[in-house]
mmCIF file of C-alpha atoms in Angstrom:
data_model
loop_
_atom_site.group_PDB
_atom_site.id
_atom_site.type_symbol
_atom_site.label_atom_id
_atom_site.label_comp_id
_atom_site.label_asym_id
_atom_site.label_seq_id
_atom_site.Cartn_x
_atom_site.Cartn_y
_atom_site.Cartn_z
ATOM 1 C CA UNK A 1 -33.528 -0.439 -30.891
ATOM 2 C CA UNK A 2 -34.992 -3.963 -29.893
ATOM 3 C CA UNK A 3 -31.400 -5.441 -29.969
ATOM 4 C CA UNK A 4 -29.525 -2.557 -28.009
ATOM 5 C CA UNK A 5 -29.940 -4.257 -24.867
ATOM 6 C CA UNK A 6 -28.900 -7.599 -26.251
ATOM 7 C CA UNK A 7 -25.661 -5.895 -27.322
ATOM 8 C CA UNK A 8 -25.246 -4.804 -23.892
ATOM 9 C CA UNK A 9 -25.729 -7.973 -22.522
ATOM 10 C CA UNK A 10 -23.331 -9.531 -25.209
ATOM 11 C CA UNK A 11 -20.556 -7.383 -24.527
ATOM 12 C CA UNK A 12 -20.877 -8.539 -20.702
ATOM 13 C CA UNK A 13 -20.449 -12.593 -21.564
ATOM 14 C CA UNK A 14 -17.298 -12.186 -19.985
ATOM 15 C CA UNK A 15 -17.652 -10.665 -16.875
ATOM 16 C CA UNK A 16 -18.619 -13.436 -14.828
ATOM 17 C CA UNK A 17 -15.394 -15.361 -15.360
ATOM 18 C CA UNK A 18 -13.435 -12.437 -14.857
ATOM 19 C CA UNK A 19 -15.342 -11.705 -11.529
ATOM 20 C CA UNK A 20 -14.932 -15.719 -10.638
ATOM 21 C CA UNK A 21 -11.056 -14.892 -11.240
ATOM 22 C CA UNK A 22 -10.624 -12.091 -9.429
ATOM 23 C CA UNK A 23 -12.531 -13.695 -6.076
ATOM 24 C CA UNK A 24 -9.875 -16.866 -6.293
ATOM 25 C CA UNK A 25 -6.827 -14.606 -6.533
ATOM 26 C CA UNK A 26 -8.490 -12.455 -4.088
ATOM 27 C CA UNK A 27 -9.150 -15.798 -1.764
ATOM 28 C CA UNK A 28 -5.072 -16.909 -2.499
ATOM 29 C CA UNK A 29 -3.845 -13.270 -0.596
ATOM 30 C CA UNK A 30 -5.643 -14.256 3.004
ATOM 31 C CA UNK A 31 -4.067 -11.039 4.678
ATOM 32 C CA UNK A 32 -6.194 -8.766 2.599
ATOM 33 C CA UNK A 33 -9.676 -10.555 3.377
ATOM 34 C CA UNK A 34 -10.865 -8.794 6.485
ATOM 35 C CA UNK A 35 -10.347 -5.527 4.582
ATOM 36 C CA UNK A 36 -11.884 -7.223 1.359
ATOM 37 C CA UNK A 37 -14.696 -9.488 3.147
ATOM 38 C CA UNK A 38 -17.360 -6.842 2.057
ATOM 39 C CA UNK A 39 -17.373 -6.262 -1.334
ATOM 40 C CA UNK A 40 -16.278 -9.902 -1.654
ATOM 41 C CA UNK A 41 -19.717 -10.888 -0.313
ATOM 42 C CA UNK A 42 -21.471 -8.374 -2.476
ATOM 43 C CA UNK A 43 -19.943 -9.656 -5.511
ATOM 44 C CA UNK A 44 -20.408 -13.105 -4.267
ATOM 45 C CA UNK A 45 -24.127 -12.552 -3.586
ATOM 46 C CA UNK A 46 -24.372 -11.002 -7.477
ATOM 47 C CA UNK A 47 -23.192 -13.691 -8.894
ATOM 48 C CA UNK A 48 -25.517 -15.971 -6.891
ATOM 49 C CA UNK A 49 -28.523 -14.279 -8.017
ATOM 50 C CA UNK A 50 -27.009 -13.971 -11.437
ATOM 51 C CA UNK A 51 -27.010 -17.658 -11.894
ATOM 52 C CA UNK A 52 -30.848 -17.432 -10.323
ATOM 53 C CA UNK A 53 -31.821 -15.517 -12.905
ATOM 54 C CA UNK A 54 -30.413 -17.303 -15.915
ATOM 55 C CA UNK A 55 -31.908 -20.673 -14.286
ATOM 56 C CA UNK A 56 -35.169 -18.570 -14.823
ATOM 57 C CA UNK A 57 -34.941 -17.640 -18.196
ATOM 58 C CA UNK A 58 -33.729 -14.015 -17.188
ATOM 59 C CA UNK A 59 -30.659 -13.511 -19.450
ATOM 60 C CA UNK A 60 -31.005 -9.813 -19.298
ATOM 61 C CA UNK A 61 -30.696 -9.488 -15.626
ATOM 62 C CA UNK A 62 -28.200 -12.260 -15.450
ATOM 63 C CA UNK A 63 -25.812 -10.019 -17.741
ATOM 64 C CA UNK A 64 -26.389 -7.297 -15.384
ATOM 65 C CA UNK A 65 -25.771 -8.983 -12.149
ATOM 66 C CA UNK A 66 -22.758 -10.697 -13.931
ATOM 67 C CA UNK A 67 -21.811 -6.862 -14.312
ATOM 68 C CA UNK A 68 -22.266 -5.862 -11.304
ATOM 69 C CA UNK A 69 -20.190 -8.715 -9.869
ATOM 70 C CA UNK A 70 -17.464 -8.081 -11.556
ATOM 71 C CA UNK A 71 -17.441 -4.234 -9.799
ATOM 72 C CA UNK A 72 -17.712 -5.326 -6.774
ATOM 73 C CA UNK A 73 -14.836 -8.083 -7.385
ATOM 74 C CA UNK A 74 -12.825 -5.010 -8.889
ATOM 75 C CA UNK A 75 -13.702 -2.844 -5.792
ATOM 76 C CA UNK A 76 -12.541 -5.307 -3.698
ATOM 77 C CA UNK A 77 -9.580 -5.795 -6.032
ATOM 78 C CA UNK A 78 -8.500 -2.291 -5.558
ATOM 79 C CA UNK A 79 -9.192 -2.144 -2.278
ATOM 80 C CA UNK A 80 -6.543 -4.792 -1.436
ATOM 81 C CA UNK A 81 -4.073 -2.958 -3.577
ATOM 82 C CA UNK A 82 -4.805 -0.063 -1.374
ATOM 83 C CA UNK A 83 -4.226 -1.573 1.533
ATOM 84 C CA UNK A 84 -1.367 -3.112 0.174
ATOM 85 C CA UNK A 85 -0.384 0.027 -0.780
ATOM 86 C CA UNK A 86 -1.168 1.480 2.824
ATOM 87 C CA UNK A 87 0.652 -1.090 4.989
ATOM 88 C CA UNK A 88 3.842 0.000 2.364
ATOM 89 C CA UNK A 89 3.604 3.172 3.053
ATOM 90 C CA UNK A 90 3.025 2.847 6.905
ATOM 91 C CA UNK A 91 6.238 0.796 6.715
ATOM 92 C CA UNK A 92 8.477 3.074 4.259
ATOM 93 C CA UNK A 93 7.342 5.959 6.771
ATOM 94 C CA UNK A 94 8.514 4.432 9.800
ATOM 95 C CA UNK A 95 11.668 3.539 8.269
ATOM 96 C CA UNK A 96 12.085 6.950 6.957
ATOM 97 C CA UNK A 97 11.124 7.988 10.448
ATOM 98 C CA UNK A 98 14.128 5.668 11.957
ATOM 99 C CA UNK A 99 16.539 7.194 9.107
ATOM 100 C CA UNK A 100 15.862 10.723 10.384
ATOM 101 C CA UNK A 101 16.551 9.966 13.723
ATOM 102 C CA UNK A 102 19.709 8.375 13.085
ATOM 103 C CA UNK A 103 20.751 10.864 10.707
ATOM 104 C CA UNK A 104 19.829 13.687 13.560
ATOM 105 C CA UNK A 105 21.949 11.710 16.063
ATOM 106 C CA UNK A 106 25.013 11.574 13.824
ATOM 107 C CA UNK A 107 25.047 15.337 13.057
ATOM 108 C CA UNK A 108 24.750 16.212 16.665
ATOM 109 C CA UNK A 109 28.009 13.728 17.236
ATOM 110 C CA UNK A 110 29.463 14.949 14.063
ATOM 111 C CA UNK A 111 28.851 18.716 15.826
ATOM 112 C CA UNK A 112 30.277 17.395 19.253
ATOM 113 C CA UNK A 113 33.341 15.910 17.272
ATOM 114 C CA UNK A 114 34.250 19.000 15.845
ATOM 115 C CA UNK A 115 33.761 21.257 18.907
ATOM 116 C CA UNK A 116 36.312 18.646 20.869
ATOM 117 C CA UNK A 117 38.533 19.160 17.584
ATOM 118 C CA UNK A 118 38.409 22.901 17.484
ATOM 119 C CA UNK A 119 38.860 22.813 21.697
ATOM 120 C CA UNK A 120 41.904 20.531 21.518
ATOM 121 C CA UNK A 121 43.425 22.794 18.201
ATOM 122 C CA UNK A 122 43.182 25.968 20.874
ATOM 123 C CA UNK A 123 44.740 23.877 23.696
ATOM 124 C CA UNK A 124 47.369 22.956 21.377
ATOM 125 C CA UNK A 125 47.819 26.217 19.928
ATOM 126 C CA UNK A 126 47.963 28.161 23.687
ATOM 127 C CA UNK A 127 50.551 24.947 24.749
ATOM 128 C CA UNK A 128 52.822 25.920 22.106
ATOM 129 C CA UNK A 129 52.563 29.614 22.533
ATOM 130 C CA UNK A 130 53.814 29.157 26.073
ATOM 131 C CA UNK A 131 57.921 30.159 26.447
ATOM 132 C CA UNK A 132 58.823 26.979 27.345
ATOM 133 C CA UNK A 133 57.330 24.973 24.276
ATOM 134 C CA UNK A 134 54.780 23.196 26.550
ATOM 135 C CA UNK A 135 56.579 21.198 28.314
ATOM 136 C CA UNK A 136 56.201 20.267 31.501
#
């Protein structure tokens, strides 16, 4: 059971780069970083004392702060595709929002339209009912 852990650790070599890669393409999409700038630091600050304890012979806890730097770079990673995500939405809904209005506004000039039709058919209609043809 001795080498368990040093599985663990193993299957983590990784997670550091992919944390490290995560932060730059996080740090290329400057938009995102005020909604970001939290779980950036935390997985900044992992990292940090992941490197602190592999300069002190810790390679356990090194794996597992390399670990939990990579969450927090995925947290923040997900939470700039949700915003992302958000500010889409916010925008397809106002456009939706401007559709429906328009669409409203043309049906009640499409409505008008017809009533003037249907009032000039009945002033025709009663012209050319009259004895003398309509004229004047």
């Amino acid at each position: 059971m001795a080498t368990l852990p040093c599985v663990a650790v193993a299957s983590r070599g990784d997670d550091r780069g992919r944390a490290e890669a995560i932060l730059q393409e996080l740090a290329q999409r400057p938009a995102e970083r005020a909604v970001v700038a939290e779980p950036i630091a935390h997985a900044e600050d992992a990292l940090r004392r992941s490197a602190d304890a592999l300069g002190g012979g810790d390679s356990n806890h090194a794996g597992l702060l390399n670990a939990l730097g990579l969450e927090w770079a995925e947290t923040a990673r997900d939470l700039a595709r949700a915003a992302k995500a958000e500010a889409t939405l916010t925008s397809t809904q106002r456009r939706v929002s401007e559709t429906e209005e328009k669409l409203s506004r043309a049906k009640a000039l499409l409505d008008d339209t017809v009533a003037r039709r249907g009032r000039a058919q009945q002033k025709l209609e009663s012209l050319k009912a009259q004895p003398d043809g309509g004229a004047p």
